[in-house]
Amino acid sequence: MAFTVIQNTKINTQVFTFSSPETVTYPVAPLVSAKFYSPNGVLTLKIRATLYMNSDDIVPPIVEEPTESGNTLTMNYDYDFSEVTPETCDVYYIEVDYTSETVGDITNVMSYMVNLDPETSRGTTTTVER
C-alpha cells in the first residue's frame, strides 16, 4: 500500500460563511470525489476532498494513512474542532493518490472528519468512479 498527499491547502483568501448557517450541522462532513486513473501504468485511486473547518482553527487537517477493508477505503482527516458552532470557516482542498495490490477492488471511500476529541466526528461515503 502506498499513499501520497498531493495537496493539503487552505483555498479561501477570506473567511467563508454559509448563507444559511442554521441549516448546517457541524462539523461539516467532507465533500469527496474518488476516481481511478493509471499514471505510468499503475492503477491509482485519486481522492479529492473539500473540508470546512472553523476559521479560528489555524492548524490544517492531518491526513491519516488510509485503511482498506474489503471494497472500502477509509480516509480520516484529523483536526481540533471547537465545541462552539463556528461563525466562519476556512476551506481546505486535499488531494491524495492511493495504490495497493487490491486497489482495483475498492468501490467506496469512507471519509471522516475526526476530531482530536473523538466525541465530535462526521463522515461521508463516496462511490468510486470507474
mmCIF file with all atom_site columns, C-alpha atoms in Angstrom:
data_model
loop_
_atom_site.group_PDB
_atom_site.id
_atom_site.type_symbol
_atom_site.label_atom_id
_atom_site.label_alt_id
_atom_site.label_comp_id
_atom_site.label_asym_id
_atom_site.label_entity_id
_atom_site.label_seq_id
_atom_site.pdbx_PDB_ins_code
_atom_site.Cartn_x
_atom_site.Cartn_y
_atom_site.Cartn_z
_atom_site.occupancy
_atom_site.B_iso_or_equiv
_atom_site.pdbx_formal_charge
_atom_site.auth_seq_id
_atom_site.auth_comp_id
_atom_site.auth_asym_id
_atom_site.auth_atom_id
_atom_site.pdbx_PDB_model_num
ATOM 1   C CA . MET A 1 1   ? 0.000   0.000  0.000   1.00 0.00 ? 1   MET A CA 1
ATOM 2   C CA . ALA A 1 2   ? 1.198   3.488  -0.795  1.00 0.00 ? 2   ALA A CA 1
ATOM 3   C CA . PHE A 1 3   ? -0.425  6.867  -0.439  1.00 0.00 ? 3   PHE A CA 1
ATOM 4   C CA . THR A 1 4   ? 0.775   10.336 -1.237  1.00 0.00 ? 4   THR A CA 1
ATOM 5   C CA . VAL A 1 5   ? -0.765  13.588 -0.073  1.00 0.00 ? 5   VAL A CA 1
ATOM 6   C CA . ILE A 1 6   ? -0.516  15.693 -3.220  1.00 0.00 ? 6   ILE A CA 1
ATOM 7   C CA . GLN A 1 7   ? -2.076  18.780 -1.674  1.00 0.00 ? 7   GLN A CA 1
ATOM 8   C CA . ASN A 1 8   ? -3.392  19.961 1.712   1.00 0.00 ? 8   ASN A CA 1
ATOM 9   C CA . THR A 1 9   ? -4.105  23.630 1.187   1.00 0.00 ? 9   THR A CA 1
ATOM 10  C CA . LYS A 1 10  ? -6.399  26.309 2.544   1.00 0.00 ? 10  LYS A CA 1
ATOM 11  C CA . ILE A 1 11  ? -8.051  27.613 -0.607  1.00 0.00 ? 11  ILE A CA 1
ATOM 12  C CA . ASN A 1 12  ? -10.024 30.621 0.586   1.00 0.00 ? 12  ASN A CA 1
ATOM 13  C CA . THR A 1 13  ? -8.416  34.043 0.917   1.00 0.00 ? 13  THR A CA 1
ATOM 14  C CA . GLN A 1 14  ? -11.235 35.444 3.048   1.00 0.00 ? 14  GLN A CA 1
ATOM 15  C CA . VAL A 1 15  ? -13.247 33.580 5.658   1.00 0.00 ? 15  VAL A CA 1
ATOM 16  C CA . PHE A 1 16  ? -16.182 31.570 4.313   1.00 0.00 ? 16  PHE A CA 1
ATOM 17  C CA . THR A 1 17  ? -19.680 31.948 5.734   1.00 0.00 ? 17  THR A CA 1
ATOM 18  C CA . PHE A 1 18  ? -22.541 29.588 4.900   1.00 0.00 ? 18  PHE A CA 1
ATOM 19  C CA . SER A 1 19  ? -25.523 31.531 3.546   1.00 0.00 ? 19  SER A CA 1
ATOM 20  C CA . SER A 1 20  ? -27.915 29.639 5.865   1.00 0.00 ? 20  SER A CA 1
ATOM 21  C CA . PRO A 1 21  ? -25.741 28.600 8.827   1.00 0.00 ? 21  PRO A CA 1
ATOM 22  C CA . GLU A 1 22  ? -28.761 27.441 10.819  1.00 0.00 ? 22  GLU A CA 1
ATOM 23  C CA . THR A 1 23  ? -29.208 24.573 8.331   1.00 0.00 ? 23  THR A CA 1
ATOM 24  C CA . VAL A 1 24  ? -25.608 23.312 8.638   1.00 0.00 ? 24  VAL A CA 1
ATOM 25  C CA . THR A 1 25  ? -24.609 20.537 11.042  1.00 0.00 ? 25  THR A CA 1
ATOM 26  C CA . TYR A 1 26  ? -21.109 20.923 12.444  1.00 0.00 ? 26  TYR A CA 1
ATOM 27  C CA . PRO A 1 27  ? -18.641 19.561 11.880  1.00 0.00 ? 27  PRO A CA 1
ATOM 28  C CA . VAL A 1 28  ? -19.456 19.542 8.170   1.00 0.00 ? 28  VAL A CA 1
ATOM 29  C CA . ALA A 1 29  ? -18.885 16.136 6.574   1.00 0.00 ? 29  ALA A CA 1
ATOM 30  C CA . PRO A 1 30  ? -16.137 16.132 3.914   1.00 0.00 ? 30  PRO A CA 1
ATOM 31  C CA . LEU A 1 31  ? -17.162 16.637 0.285   1.00 0.00 ? 31  LEU A CA 1
ATOM 32  C CA . VAL A 1 32  ? -15.285 13.914 -1.598  1.00 0.00 ? 32  VAL A CA 1
ATOM 33  C CA . SER A 1 33  ? -14.750 12.564 -5.094  1.00 0.00 ? 33  SER A CA 1
ATOM 34  C CA . ALA A 1 34  ? -12.804 9.423  -5.995  1.00 0.00 ? 34  ALA A CA 1
ATOM 35  C CA . LYS A 1 35  ? -11.743 8.140  -9.389  1.00 0.00 ? 35  LYS A CA 1
ATOM 36  C CA . PHE A 1 36  ? -9.267  5.602  -10.773 1.00 0.00 ? 36  PHE A CA 1
ATOM 37  C CA . TYR A 1 37  ? -6.518  6.581  -13.155 1.00 0.00 ? 37  TYR A CA 1
ATOM 38  C CA . SER A 1 38  ? -3.257  4.933  -14.274 1.00 0.00 ? 38  SER A CA 1
ATOM 39  C CA . PRO A 1 39  ? -0.181  7.177  -14.161 1.00 0.00 ? 39  PRO A CA 1
ATOM 40  C CA . ASN A 1 40  ? 2.781   5.281  -15.638 1.00 0.00 ? 40  ASN A CA 1
ATOM 41  C CA . GLY A 1 41  ? 0.557   2.200  -15.963 1.00 0.00 ? 41  GLY A CA 1
ATOM 42  C CA . VAL A 1 42  ? -0.076  1.864  -12.192 1.00 0.00 ? 42  VAL A CA 1
ATOM 43  C CA . LEU A 1 43  ? -3.732  1.724  -11.168 1.00 0.00 ? 43  LEU A CA 1
ATOM 44  C CA . THR A 1 44  ? -4.201  4.550  -8.655  1.00 0.00 ? 44  THR A CA 1
ATOM 45  C CA . LEU A 1 45  ? -7.179  5.949  -6.803  1.00 0.00 ? 45  LEU A CA 1
ATOM 46  C CA . LYS A 1 46  ? -7.319  9.764  -6.842  1.00 0.00 ? 46  LYS A CA 1
ATOM 47  C CA . ILE A 1 47  ? -9.231  11.122 -3.835  1.00 0.00 ? 47  ILE A CA 1
ATOM 48  C CA . ARG A 1 48  ? -10.168 14.798 -3.652  1.00 0.00 ? 48  ARG A CA 1
ATOM 49  C CA . ALA A 1 49  ? -11.765 16.261 -0.540  1.00 0.00 ? 49  ALA A CA 1
ATOM 50  C CA . THR A 1 50  ? -13.062 19.671 0.443   1.00 0.00 ? 50  THR A CA 1
ATOM 51  C CA . LEU A 1 51  ? -13.165 20.302 4.188   1.00 0.00 ? 51  LEU A CA 1
ATOM 52  C CA . TYR A 1 52  ? -14.867 23.160 6.034   1.00 0.00 ? 52  TYR A CA 1
ATOM 53  C CA . MET A 1 53  ? -13.144 23.986 9.321   1.00 0.00 ? 53  MET A CA 1
ATOM 54  C CA . ASN A 1 54  ? -13.650 26.704 11.907  1.00 0.00 ? 54  ASN A CA 1
ATOM 55  C CA . SER A 1 55  ? -11.576 29.698 10.770  1.00 0.00 ? 55  SER A CA 1
ATOM 56  C CA . ASP A 1 56  ? -10.407 30.106 14.388  1.00 0.00 ? 56  ASP A CA 1
ATOM 57  C CA . ASP A 1 57  ? -8.527  26.795 13.998  1.00 0.00 ? 57  ASP A CA 1
ATOM 58  C CA . ILE A 1 58  ? -5.322  27.773 12.210  1.00 0.00 ? 58  ILE A CA 1
ATOM 59  C CA . VAL A 1 59  ? -3.789  24.275 12.051  1.00 0.00 ? 59  VAL A CA 1
ATOM 60  C CA . PRO A 1 60  ? -4.556  22.446 8.780   1.00 0.00 ? 60  PRO A CA 1
ATOM 61  C CA . PRO A 1 61  ? -6.138  18.992 8.943   1.00 0.00 ? 61  PRO A CA 1
ATOM 62  C CA . ILE A 1 62  ? -3.863  15.969 9.244   1.00 0.00 ? 62  ILE A CA 1
ATOM 63  C CA . VAL A 1 63  ? -4.370  13.269 6.615   1.00 0.00 ? 63  VAL A CA 1
ATOM 64  C CA . GLU A 1 64  ? -4.098  9.855  8.266   1.00 0.00 ? 64  GLU A CA 1
ATOM 65  C CA . GLU A 1 65  ? -2.816  6.822  6.383   1.00 0.00 ? 65  GLU A CA 1
ATOM 66  C CA . PRO A 1 66  ? -5.827  5.269  4.626   1.00 0.00 ? 66  PRO A CA 1
ATOM 67  C CA . THR A 1 67  ? -7.073  1.817  5.635   1.00 0.00 ? 67  THR A CA 1
ATOM 68  C CA . GLU A 1 68  ? -8.514  -0.718 3.244   1.00 0.00 ? 68  GLU A CA 1
ATOM 69  C CA . SER A 1 69  ? -11.122 -3.272 4.310   1.00 0.00 ? 69  SER A CA 1
ATOM 70  C CA . GLY A 1 70  ? -12.787 -5.344 1.619   1.00 0.00 ? 70  GLY A CA 1
ATOM 71  C CA . ASN A 1 71  ? -14.046 -2.961 -1.039  1.00 0.00 ? 71  ASN A CA 1
ATOM 72  C CA . THR A 1 72  ? -13.946 0.121  1.209   1.00 0.00 ? 72  THR A CA 1
ATOM 73  C CA . LEU A 1 73  ? -11.102 2.584  1.723   1.00 0.00 ? 73  LEU A CA 1
ATOM 74  C CA . THR A 1 74  ? -11.341 4.741  4.845   1.00 0.00 ? 74  THR A CA 1
ATOM 75  C CA . MET A 1 75  ? -9.802  8.218  4.884   1.00 0.00 ? 75  MET A CA 1
ATOM 76  C CA . ASN A 1 76  ? -9.555  10.182 8.132   1.00 0.00 ? 76  ASN A CA 1
ATOM 77  C CA . TYR A 1 77  ? -8.863  13.903 8.322   1.00 0.00 ? 77  TYR A CA 1
ATOM 78  C CA . ASP A 1 78  ? -7.854  14.878 11.861  1.00 0.00 ? 78  ASP A CA 1
ATOM 79  C CA . TYR A 1 79  ? -8.448  18.357 13.255  1.00 0.00 ? 79  TYR A CA 1
ATOM 80  C CA . ASP A 1 80  ? -9.133  20.114 16.536  1.00 0.00 ? 80  ASP A CA 1
ATOM 81  C CA . PHE A 1 81  ? -12.818 21.031 16.400  1.00 0.00 ? 81  PHE A CA 1
ATOM 82  C CA . SER A 1 82  ? -14.084 23.559 18.908  1.00 0.00 ? 82  SER A CA 1
ATOM 83  C CA . GLU A 1 83  ? -17.345 22.629 20.575  1.00 0.00 ? 83  GLU A CA 1
ATOM 84  C CA . VAL A 1 84  ? -18.790 26.013 19.574  1.00 0.00 ? 84  VAL A CA 1
ATOM 85  C CA . THR A 1 85  ? -20.556 26.313 16.216  1.00 0.00 ? 85  THR A CA 1
ATOM 86  C CA . PRO A 1 86  ? -18.264 28.455 14.069  1.00 0.00 ? 86  PRO A CA 1
ATOM 87  C CA . GLU A 1 87  ? -19.410 31.733 12.606  1.00 0.00 ? 87  GLU A CA 1
ATOM 88  C CA . THR A 1 88  ? -16.930 31.448 9.738   1.00 0.00 ? 88  THR A CA 1
ATOM 89  C CA . CYS A 1 89  ? -14.959 28.639 8.109   1.00 0.00 ? 89  CYS A CA 1
ATOM 90  C CA . ASP A 1 90  ? -11.771 28.067 6.185   1.00 0.00 ? 90  ASP A CA 1
ATOM 91  C CA . VAL A 1 91  ? -11.993 25.742 3.205   1.00 0.00 ? 91  VAL A CA 1
ATOM 92  C CA . TYR A 1 92  ? -9.259  23.144 2.677   1.00 0.00 ? 92  TYR A CA 1
ATOM 93  C CA . TYR A 1 93  ? -8.618  21.193 -0.503  1.00 0.00 ? 93  TYR A CA 1
ATOM 94  C CA . ILE A 1 94  ? -6.950  17.824 -0.029  1.00 0.00 ? 94  ILE A CA 1
ATOM 95  C CA . GLU A 1 95  ? -5.791  15.570 -2.843  1.00 0.00 ? 95  GLU A CA 1
ATOM 96  C CA . VAL A 1 96  ? -4.438  12.068 -2.237  1.00 0.00 ? 96  VAL A CA 1
ATOM 97  C CA . ASP A 1 97  ? -3.190  9.304  -4.543  1.00 0.00 ? 97  ASP A CA 1
ATOM 98  C CA . TYR A 1 98  ? -3.629  5.779  -3.191  1.00 0.00 ? 98  TYR A CA 1
ATOM 99  C CA . THR A 1 99  ? -2.476  2.452  -4.591  1.00 0.00 ? 99  THR A CA 1
ATOM 100 C CA . SER A 1 100 ? -2.181  -1.113 -3.349  1.00 0.00 ? 100 SER A CA 1
ATOM 101 C CA . GLU A 1 101 ? -2.246  -4.636 -4.755  1.00 0.00 ? 101 GLU A CA 1
ATOM 102 C CA . THR A 1 102 ? -6.035  -4.660 -4.275  1.00 0.00 ? 102 THR A CA 1
ATOM 103 C CA . VAL A 1 103 ? -6.829  -1.028 -5.140  1.00 0.00 ? 103 VAL A CA 1
ATOM 104 C CA . GLY A 1 104 ? -8.966  -2.166 -8.080  1.00 0.00 ? 104 GLY A CA 1
ATOM 105 C CA . ASP A 1 105 ? -11.380 -3.857 -5.653  1.00 0.00 ? 105 ASP A CA 1
ATOM 106 C CA . ILE A 1 106 ? -12.281 -0.558 -3.959  1.00 0.00 ? 106 ILE A CA 1
ATOM 107 C CA . THR A 1 107 ? -15.820 0.607  -4.715  1.00 0.00 ? 107 THR A CA 1
ATOM 108 C CA . ASN A 1 108 ? -16.387 3.049  -1.812  1.00 0.00 ? 108 ASN A CA 1
ATOM 109 C CA . VAL A 1 109 ? -14.376 5.640  0.053   1.00 0.00 ? 109 VAL A CA 1
ATOM 110 C CA . MET A 1 110 ? -15.478 6.444  3.613   1.00 0.00 ? 110 MET A CA 1
ATOM 111 C CA . SER A 1 111 ? -14.175 9.875  4.614   1.00 0.00 ? 111 SER A CA 1
ATOM 112 C CA . TYR A 1 112 ? -14.291 11.216 8.147   1.00 0.00 ? 112 TYR A CA 1
ATOM 113 C CA . MET A 1 113 ? -13.551 14.499 9.839   1.00 0.00 ? 113 MET A CA 1
ATOM 114 C CA . VAL A 1 114 ? -12.080 13.089 13.040  1.00 0.00 ? 114 VAL A CA 1
ATOM 115 C CA . ASN A 1 115 ? -11.886 15.443 15.968  1.00 0.00 ? 115 ASN A CA 1
ATOM 116 C CA . LEU A 1 116 ? -8.833  15.032 18.135  1.00 0.00 ? 116 LEU A CA 1
ATOM 117 C CA . ASP A 1 117 ? -11.559 14.788 20.789  1.00 0.00 ? 117 ASP A CA 1
ATOM 118 C CA . PRO A 1 118 ? -13.498 11.929 19.110  1.00 0.00 ? 118 PRO A CA 1
ATOM 119 C CA . GLU A 1 119 ? -16.874 12.929 20.530  1.00 0.00 ? 119 GLU A CA 1
ATOM 120 C CA . THR A 1 120 ? -17.363 15.231 17.524  1.00 0.00 ? 120 THR A CA 1
ATOM 121 C CA . SER A 1 121 ? -16.704 13.472 14.215  1.00 0.00 ? 121 SER A CA 1
ATOM 122 C CA . ARG A 1 122 ? -18.595 13.370 10.896  1.00 0.00 ? 122 ARG A CA 1
ATOM 123 C CA . GLY A 1 123 ? -18.265 11.221 7.809   1.00 0.00 ? 123 GLY A CA 1
ATOM 124 C CA . THR A 1 124 ? -19.486 10.565 4.302   1.00 0.00 ? 124 THR A CA 1
ATOM 125 C CA . THR A 1 125 ? -19.450 7.683  1.802   1.00 0.00 ? 125 THR A CA 1
ATOM 126 C CA . THR A 1 126 ? -18.356 8.235  -1.799  1.00 0.00 ? 126 THR A CA 1
ATOM 127 C CA . THR A 1 127 ? -18.776 5.750  -4.659  1.00 0.00 ? 127 THR A CA 1
ATOM 128 C CA . VAL A 1 128 ? -15.613 5.373  -6.738  1.00 0.00 ? 128 VAL A CA 1
ATOM 129 C CA . GLU A 1 129 ? -15.959 6.337  -10.402 1.00 0.00 ? 129 GLU A CA 1
ATOM 130 C CA . ARG A 1 130 ? -14.637 3.789  -12.881 1.00 0.00 ? 130 ARG A CA 1
#
